[in-house]
PDB file of N, CA and C in Angstrom:
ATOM      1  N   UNK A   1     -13.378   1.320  -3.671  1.00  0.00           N
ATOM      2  CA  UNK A   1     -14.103   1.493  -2.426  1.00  0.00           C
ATOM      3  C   UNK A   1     -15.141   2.587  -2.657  1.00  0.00           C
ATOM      4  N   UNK A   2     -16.526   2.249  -2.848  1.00  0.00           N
ATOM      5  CA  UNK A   2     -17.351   3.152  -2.123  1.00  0.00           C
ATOM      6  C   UNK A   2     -17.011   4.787  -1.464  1.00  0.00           C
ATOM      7  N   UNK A   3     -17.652   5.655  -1.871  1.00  0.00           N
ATOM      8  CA  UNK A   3     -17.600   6.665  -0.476  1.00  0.00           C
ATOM      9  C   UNK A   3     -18.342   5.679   0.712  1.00  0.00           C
ATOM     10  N   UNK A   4     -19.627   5.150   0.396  1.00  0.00           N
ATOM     11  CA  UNK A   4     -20.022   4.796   1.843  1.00  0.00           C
ATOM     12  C   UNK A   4     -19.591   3.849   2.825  1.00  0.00           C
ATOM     13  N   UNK A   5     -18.738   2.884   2.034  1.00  0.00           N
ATOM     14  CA  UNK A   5     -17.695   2.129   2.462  1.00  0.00           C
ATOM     15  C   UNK A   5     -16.333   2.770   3.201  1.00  0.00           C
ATOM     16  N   UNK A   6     -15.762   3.470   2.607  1.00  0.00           N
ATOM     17  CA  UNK A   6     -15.004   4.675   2.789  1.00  0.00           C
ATOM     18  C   UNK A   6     -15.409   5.193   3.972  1.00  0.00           C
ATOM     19  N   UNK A   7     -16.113   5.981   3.964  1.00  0.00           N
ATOM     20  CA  UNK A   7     -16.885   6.692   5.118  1.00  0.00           C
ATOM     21  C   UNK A   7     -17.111   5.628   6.296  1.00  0.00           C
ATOM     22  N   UNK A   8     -17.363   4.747   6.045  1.00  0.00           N
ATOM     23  CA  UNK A   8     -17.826   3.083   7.522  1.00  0.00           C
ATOM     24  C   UNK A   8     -16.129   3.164   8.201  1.00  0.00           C
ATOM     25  N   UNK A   9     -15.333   2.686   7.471  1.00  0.00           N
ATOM     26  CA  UNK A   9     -13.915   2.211   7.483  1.00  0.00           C
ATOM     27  C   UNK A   9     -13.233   3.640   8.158  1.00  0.00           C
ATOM     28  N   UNK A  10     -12.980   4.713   7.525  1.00  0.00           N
ATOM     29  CA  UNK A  10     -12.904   5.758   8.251  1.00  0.00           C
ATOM     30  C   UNK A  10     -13.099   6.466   9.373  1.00  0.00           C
ATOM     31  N   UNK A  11     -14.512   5.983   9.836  1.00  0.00           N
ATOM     32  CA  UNK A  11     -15.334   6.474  11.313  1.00  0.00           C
ATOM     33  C   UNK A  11     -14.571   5.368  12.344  1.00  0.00           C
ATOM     34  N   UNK A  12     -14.355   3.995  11.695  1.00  0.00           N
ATOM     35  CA  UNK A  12     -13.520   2.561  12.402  1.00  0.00           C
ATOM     36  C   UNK A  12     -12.190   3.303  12.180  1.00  0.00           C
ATOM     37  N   UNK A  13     -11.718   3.936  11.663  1.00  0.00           N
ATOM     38  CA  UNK A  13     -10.327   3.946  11.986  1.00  0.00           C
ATOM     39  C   UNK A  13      -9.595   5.286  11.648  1.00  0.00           C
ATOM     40  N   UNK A  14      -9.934   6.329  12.280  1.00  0.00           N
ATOM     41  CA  UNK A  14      -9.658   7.699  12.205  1.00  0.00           C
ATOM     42  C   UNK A  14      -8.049   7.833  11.931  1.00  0.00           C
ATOM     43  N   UNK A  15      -7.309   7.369  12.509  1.00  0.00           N
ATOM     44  CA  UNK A  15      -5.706   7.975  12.626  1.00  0.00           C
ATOM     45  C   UNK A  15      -5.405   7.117  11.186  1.00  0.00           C
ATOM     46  N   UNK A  16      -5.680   6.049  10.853  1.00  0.00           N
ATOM     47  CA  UNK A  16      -5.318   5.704   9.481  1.00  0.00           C
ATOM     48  C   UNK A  16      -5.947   6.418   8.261  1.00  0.00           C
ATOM     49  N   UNK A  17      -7.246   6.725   8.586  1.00  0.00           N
ATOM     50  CA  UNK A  17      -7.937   7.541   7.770  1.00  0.00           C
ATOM     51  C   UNK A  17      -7.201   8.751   7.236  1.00  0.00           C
ATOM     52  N   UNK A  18      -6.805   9.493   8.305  1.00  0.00           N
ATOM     53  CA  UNK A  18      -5.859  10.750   8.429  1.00  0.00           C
ATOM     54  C   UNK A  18      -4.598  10.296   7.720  1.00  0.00           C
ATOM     55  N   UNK A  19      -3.890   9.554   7.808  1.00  0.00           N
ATOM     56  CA  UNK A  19      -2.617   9.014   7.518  1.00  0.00           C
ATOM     57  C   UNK A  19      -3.127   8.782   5.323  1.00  0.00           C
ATOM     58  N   UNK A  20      -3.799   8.350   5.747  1.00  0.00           N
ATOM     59  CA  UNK A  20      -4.446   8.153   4.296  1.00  0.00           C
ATOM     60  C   UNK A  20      -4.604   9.450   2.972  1.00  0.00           C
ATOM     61  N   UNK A  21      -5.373  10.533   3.205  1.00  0.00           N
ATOM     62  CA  UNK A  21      -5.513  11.373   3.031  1.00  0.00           C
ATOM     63  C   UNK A  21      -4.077  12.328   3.286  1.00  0.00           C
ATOM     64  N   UNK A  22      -2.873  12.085   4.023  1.00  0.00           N
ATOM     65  CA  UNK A  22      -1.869  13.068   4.174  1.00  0.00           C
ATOM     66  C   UNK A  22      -1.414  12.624   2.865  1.00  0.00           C
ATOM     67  N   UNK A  23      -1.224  11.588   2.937  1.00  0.00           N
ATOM     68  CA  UNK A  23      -0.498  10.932   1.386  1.00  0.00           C
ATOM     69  C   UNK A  23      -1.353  11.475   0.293  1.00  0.00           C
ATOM     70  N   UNK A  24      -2.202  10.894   0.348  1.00  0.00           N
ATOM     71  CA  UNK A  24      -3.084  11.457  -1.038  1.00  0.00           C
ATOM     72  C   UNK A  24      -2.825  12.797  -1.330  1.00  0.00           C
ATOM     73  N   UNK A  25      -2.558  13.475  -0.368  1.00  0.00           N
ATOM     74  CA  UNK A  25      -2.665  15.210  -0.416  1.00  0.00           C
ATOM     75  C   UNK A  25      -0.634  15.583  -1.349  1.00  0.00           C
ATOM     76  N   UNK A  26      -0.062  14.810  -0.930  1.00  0.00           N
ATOM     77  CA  UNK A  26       1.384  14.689  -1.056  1.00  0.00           C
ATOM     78  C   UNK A  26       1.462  14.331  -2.181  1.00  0.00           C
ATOM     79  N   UNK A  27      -0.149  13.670  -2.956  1.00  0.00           N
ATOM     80  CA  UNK A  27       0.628  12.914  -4.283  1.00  0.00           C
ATOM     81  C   UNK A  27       1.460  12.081  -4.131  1.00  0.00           C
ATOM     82  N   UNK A  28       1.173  10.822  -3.692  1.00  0.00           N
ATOM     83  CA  UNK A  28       2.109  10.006  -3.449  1.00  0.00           C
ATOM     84  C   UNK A  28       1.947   9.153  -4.494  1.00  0.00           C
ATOM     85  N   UNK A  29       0.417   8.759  -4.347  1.00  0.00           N
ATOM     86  CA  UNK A  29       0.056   7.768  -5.476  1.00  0.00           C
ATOM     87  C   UNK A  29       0.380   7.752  -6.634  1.00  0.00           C
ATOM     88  N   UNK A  30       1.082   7.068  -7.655  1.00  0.00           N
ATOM     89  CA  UNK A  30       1.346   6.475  -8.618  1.00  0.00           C
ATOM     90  C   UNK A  30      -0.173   6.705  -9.669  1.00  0.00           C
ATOM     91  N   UNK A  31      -0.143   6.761 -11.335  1.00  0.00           N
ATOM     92  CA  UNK A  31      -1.119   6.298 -12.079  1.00  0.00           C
ATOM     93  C   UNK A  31      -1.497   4.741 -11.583  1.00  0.00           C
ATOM     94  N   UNK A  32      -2.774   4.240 -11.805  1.00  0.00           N
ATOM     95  CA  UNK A  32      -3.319   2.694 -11.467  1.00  0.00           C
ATOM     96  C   UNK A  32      -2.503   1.635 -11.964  1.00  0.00           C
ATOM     97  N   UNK A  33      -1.933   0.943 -11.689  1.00  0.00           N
ATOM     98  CA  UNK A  33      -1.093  -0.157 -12.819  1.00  0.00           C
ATOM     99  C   UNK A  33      -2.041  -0.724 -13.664  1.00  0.00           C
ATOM    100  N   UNK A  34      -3.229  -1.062 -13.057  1.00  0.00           N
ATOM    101  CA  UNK A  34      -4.811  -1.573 -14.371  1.00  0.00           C
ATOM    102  C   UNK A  34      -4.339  -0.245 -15.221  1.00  0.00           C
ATOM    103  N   UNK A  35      -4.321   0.590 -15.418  1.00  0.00           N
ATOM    104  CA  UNK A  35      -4.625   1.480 -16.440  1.00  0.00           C
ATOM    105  C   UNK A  35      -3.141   1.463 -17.564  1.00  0.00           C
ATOM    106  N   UNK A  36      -1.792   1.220 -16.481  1.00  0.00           N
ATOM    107  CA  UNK A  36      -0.998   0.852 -17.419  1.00  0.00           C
ATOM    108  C   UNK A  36      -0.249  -0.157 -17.729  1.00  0.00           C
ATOM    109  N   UNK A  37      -0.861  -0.906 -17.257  1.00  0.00           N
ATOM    110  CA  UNK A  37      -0.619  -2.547 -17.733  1.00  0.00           C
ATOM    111  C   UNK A  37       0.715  -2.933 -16.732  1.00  0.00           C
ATOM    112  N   UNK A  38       1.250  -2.099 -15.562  1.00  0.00           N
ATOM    113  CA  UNK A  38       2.524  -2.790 -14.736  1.00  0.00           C
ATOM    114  C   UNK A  38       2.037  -3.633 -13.721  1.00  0.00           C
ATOM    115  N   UNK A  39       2.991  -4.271 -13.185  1.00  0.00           N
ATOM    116  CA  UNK A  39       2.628  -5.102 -11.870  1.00  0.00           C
ATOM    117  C   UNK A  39       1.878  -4.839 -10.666  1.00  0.00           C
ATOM    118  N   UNK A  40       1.932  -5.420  -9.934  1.00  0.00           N
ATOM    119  CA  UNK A  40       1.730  -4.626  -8.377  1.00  0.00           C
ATOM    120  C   UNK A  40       2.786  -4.453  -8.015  1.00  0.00           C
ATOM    121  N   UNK A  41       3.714  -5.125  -8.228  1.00  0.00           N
ATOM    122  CA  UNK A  41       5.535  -5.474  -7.301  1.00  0.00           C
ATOM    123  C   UNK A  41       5.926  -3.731  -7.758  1.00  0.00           C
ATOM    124  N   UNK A  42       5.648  -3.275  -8.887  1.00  0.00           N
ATOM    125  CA  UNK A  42       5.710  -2.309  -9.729  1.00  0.00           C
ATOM    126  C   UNK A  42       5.405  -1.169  -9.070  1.00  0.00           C
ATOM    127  N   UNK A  43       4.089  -0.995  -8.749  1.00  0.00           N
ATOM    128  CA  UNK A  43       3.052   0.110  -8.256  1.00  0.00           C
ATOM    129  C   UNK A  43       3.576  -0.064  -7.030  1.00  0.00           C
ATOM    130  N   UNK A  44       3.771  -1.273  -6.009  1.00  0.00           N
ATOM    131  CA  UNK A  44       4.442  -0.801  -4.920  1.00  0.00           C
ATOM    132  C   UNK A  44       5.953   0.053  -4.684  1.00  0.00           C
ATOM    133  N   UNK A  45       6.276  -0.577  -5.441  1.00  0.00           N
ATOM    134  CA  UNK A  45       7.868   0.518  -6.038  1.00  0.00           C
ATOM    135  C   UNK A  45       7.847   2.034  -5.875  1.00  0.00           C
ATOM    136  N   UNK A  46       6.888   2.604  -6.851  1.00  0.00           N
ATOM    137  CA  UNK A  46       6.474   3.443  -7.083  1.00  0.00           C
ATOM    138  C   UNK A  46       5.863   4.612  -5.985  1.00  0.00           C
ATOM    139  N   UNK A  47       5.193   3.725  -5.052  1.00  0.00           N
ATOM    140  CA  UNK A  47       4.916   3.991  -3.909  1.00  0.00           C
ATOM    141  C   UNK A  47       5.989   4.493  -3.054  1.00  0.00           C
ATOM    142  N   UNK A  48       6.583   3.308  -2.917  1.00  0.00           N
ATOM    143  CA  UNK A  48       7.784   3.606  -1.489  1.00  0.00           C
ATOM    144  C   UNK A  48       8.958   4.363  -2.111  1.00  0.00           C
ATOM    145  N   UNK A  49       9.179   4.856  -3.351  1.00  0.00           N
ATOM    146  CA  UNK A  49       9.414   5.816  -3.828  1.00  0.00           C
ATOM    147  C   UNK A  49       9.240   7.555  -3.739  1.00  0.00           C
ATOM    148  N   UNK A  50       7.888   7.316  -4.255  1.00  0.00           N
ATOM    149  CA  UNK A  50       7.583   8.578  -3.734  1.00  0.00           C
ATOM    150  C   UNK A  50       7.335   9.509  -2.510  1.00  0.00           C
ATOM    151  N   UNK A  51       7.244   8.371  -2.035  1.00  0.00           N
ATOM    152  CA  UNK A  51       7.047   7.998  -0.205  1.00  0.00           C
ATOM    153  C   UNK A  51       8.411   8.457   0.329  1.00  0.00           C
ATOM    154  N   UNK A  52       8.990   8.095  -0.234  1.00  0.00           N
ATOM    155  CA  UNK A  52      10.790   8.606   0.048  1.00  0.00           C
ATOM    156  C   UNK A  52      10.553   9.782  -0.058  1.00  0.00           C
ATOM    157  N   UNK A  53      10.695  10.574  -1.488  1.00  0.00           N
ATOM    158  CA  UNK A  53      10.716  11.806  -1.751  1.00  0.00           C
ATOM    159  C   UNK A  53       9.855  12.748  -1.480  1.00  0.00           C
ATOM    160  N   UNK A  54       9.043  12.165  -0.617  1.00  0.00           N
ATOM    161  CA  UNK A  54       8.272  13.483  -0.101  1.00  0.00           C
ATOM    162  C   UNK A  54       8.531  13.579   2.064  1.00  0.00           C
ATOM    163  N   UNK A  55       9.345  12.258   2.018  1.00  0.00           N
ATOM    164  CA  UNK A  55      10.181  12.891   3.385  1.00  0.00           C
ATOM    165  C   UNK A  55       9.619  11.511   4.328  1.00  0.00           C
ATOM    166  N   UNK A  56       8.655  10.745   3.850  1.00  0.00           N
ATOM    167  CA  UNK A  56       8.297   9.862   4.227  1.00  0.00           C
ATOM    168  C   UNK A  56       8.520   7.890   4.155  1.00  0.00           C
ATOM    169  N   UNK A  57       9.475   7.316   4.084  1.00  0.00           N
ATOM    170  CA  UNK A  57      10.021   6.252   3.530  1.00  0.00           C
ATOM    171  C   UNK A  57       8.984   4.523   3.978  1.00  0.00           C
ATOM    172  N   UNK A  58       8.661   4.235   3.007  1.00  0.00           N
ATOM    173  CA  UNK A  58       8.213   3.151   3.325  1.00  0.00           C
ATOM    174  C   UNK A  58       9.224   1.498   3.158  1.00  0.00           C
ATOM    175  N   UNK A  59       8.488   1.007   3.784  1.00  0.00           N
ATOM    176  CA  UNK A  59       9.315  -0.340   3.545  1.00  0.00           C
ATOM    177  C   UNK A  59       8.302  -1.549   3.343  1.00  0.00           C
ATOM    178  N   UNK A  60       8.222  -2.584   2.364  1.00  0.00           N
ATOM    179  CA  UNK A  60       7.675  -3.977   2.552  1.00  0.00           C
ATOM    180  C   UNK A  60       7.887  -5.078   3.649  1.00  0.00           C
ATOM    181  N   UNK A  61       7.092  -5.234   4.386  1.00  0.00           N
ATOM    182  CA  UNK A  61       7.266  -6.213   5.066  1.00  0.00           C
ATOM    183  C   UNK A  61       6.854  -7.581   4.578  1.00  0.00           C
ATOM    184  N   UNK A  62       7.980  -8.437   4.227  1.00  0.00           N
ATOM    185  CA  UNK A  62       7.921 -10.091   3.187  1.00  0.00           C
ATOM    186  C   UNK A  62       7.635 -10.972   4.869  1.00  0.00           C
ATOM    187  N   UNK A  63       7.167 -10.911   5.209  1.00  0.00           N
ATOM    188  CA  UNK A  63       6.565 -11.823   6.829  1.00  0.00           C
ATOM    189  C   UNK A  63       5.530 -12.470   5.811  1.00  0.00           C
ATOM    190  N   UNK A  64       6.626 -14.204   5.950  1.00  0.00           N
ATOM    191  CA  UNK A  64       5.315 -15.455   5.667  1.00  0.00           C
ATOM    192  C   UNK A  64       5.753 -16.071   4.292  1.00  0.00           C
ATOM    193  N   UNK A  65       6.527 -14.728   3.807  1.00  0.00           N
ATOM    194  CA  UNK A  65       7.116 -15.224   2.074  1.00  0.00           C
ATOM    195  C   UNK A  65       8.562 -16.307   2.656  1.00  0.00           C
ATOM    196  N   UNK A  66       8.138 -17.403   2.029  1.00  0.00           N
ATOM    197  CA  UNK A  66       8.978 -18.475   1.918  1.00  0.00           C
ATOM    198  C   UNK A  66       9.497 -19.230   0.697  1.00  0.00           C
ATOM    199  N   UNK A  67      10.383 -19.918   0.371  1.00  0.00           N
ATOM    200  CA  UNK A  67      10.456 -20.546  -1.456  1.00  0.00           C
ATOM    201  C   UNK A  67       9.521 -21.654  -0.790  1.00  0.00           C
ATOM    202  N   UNK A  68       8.779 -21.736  -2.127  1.00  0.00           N
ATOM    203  CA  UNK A  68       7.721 -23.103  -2.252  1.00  0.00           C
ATOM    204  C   UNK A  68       8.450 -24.494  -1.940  1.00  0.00           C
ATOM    205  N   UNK A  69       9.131 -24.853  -2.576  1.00  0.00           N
ATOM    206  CA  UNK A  69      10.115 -26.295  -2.169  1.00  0.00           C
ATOM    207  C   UNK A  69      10.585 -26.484  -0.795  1.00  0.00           C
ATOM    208  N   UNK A  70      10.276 -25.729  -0.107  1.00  0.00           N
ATOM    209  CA  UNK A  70      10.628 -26.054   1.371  1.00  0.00           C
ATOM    210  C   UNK A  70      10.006 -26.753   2.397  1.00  0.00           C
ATOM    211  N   UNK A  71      10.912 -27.799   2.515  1.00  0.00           N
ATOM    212  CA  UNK A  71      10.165 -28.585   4.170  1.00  0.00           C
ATOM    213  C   UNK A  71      10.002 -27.687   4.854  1.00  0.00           C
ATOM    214  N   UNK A  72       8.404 -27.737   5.570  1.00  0.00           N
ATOM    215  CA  UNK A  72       7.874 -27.183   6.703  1.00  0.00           C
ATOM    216  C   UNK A  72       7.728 -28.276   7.058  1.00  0.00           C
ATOM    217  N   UNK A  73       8.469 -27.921   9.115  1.00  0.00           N
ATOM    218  CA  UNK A  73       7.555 -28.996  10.454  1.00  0.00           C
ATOM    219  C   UNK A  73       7.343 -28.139  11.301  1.00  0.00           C
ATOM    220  N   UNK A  74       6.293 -28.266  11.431  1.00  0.00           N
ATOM    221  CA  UNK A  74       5.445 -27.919  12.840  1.00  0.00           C
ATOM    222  C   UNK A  74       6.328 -28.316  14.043  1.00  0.00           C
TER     223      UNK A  74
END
């Protein structure tokens, strides 16, 4: 992302912005997984990890994940 992108998205959404930056400040973030070759499933791990240990716990929400072989009816 851009700073000036950054900066657009930010002015649109202040309390996430803030929420954004608390983390960053906490070191929450993980090294890039591009840089070390892990997953995303990985880097999210990593996340809600550290996210734990700094007093803050995250969780994945799987809303929509289904097994492929499954009848869907409307």
């Amino acid at each position: 992302m851009t700073d000036d992108t950054y900066t657009a998205w930010a002015i649109r959404h202040p309390q996430a912005a803030y929420e954004l930056q608390a983390i960053q400040l906490a070191g929450v973030f993980p090294p890039s997984p591009d840089e070390e070759g892990h997953s995303e499933d990985w880097a999210q791990g990593q996340v809600r990890m550290a996210s734990a240990r700094a007093g803050s716990p995250l969780w994945r929400n799987n809303v929509g994940a289904r097994k492929v072989k499954e009848t869907h009816v409307c």
